[in-house]
XYZ file of C-alpha atoms in Angstrom:
116
model
C 58.614 150.395 55.409
C 62.082 148.897 55.919
C 60.628 146.255 58.206
C 57.997 145.142 55.683
C 60.622 144.890 52.930
C 63.015 142.938 55.157
C 60.232 140.567 56.233
C 59.273 139.740 52.621
C 62.876 139.293 51.515
C 63.756 137.150 54.555
C 60.732 134.935 53.923
C 61.739 134.477 50.293
C 65.343 133.695 51.267
C 64.232 131.148 53.894
C 62.156 129.441 51.175
C 65.395 129.155 49.179
C 67.372 127.588 52.026
C 69.011 130.645 53.614
C 69.382 130.193 57.382
C 71.113 132.152 60.173
C 73.952 129.606 60.217
C 74.591 129.245 56.471
C 74.212 132.862 55.352
C 76.860 135.563 55.042
C 75.227 139.004 54.883
C 76.997 141.820 53.065
C 75.884 145.429 52.998
C 76.869 148.019 50.435
C 74.773 151.019 51.379
C 76.003 154.564 51.687
C 78.218 154.975 54.747
C 76.005 157.750 56.204
C 75.317 157.143 59.915
C 71.558 157.157 59.313
C 72.062 153.803 57.560
C 73.581 152.242 60.682
C 70.802 152.272 63.252
C 68.554 149.589 64.739
C 65.724 150.935 62.539
C 67.784 150.931 59.338
C 67.246 148.570 56.422
C 70.457 146.712 57.291
C 69.346 146.365 60.921
C 65.961 145.076 59.807
C 67.541 142.550 57.427
C 69.927 141.409 60.150
C 67.020 140.959 62.570
C 64.676 139.221 60.114
C 67.407 136.938 58.718
C 68.695 136.149 62.215
C 72.332 136.689 61.210
C 74.879 137.882 63.758
C 77.067 140.210 61.743
C 77.194 142.245 58.584
C 80.214 142.530 56.286
C 80.401 146.168 55.191
C 81.183 146.396 51.473
C 79.950 149.878 50.824
C 80.836 153.433 50.296
C 79.188 156.569 49.014
C 76.215 155.951 46.767
C 75.990 152.308 47.767
C 78.772 151.150 45.448
C 80.915 148.343 46.869
C 84.276 150.038 47.383
C 86.185 147.077 48.834
C 87.768 146.051 45.526
C 89.043 142.621 44.597
C 90.812 142.076 47.925
C 87.737 143.060 49.931
C 85.410 140.859 47.899
C 87.899 138.023 48.337
C 87.892 138.578 52.104
C 84.086 138.702 52.098
C 83.640 135.489 50.128
C 86.279 133.705 52.220
C 84.008 134.229 55.239
C 81.152 132.299 53.638
C 80.115 129.274 55.710
C 80.950 125.855 54.251
C 78.253 125.081 51.667
C 76.799 128.473 52.602
C 75.022 131.269 50.848
C 75.662 134.983 50.354
C 73.110 137.788 50.582
C 74.160 141.315 49.571
C 72.022 144.429 49.861
C 73.305 147.470 47.989
C 72.190 150.858 46.795
C 71.976 154.557 47.554
C 69.626 156.030 50.111
C 67.322 158.978 50.471
C 66.014 160.450 53.693
C 62.525 161.679 54.367
C 62.124 164.291 57.080
C 59.421 164.193 59.724
C 57.411 166.690 57.656
C 57.698 164.501 54.538
C 60.430 166.393 52.684
C 62.267 163.910 50.449
C 66.060 164.252 50.567
C 66.141 165.882 53.996
C 66.608 164.353 57.455
C 66.678 165.329 61.108
C 70.012 164.234 62.572
C 70.680 163.489 66.227
C 72.297 166.490 67.928
C 71.710 168.883 65.033
C 69.446 171.931 65.309
C 68.516 172.089 61.651
C 67.412 169.719 58.945
C 70.107 168.507 56.514
C 70.461 166.554 53.301
C 70.440 162.793 53.670
C 73.449 162.216 51.432
C 76.134 164.767 50.844
């Protein structure tokens, strides 16, 4: 699950000196709204790492679309003597009945694809 992954990663990062006050968290996941919920991977990482905010680097497919200027802005926000953690990648939904690539969306009557 997202939570189990985030817990293992956060534990490993803490062992390497990442703390809530020295870590800048960047996310480059697909911009689909299903990736921006309290139960999402980003939400779980934010919770387990104890960081306040997330710098959004991403676009479709999880590729960082911010370019040189955006990466410069991101790195300029790094705490003094701080560390950077970036999660990136595409996503796939799994419907309540187990169909991979499909998702139930809030306010929609029918199942839809999870990306595109």
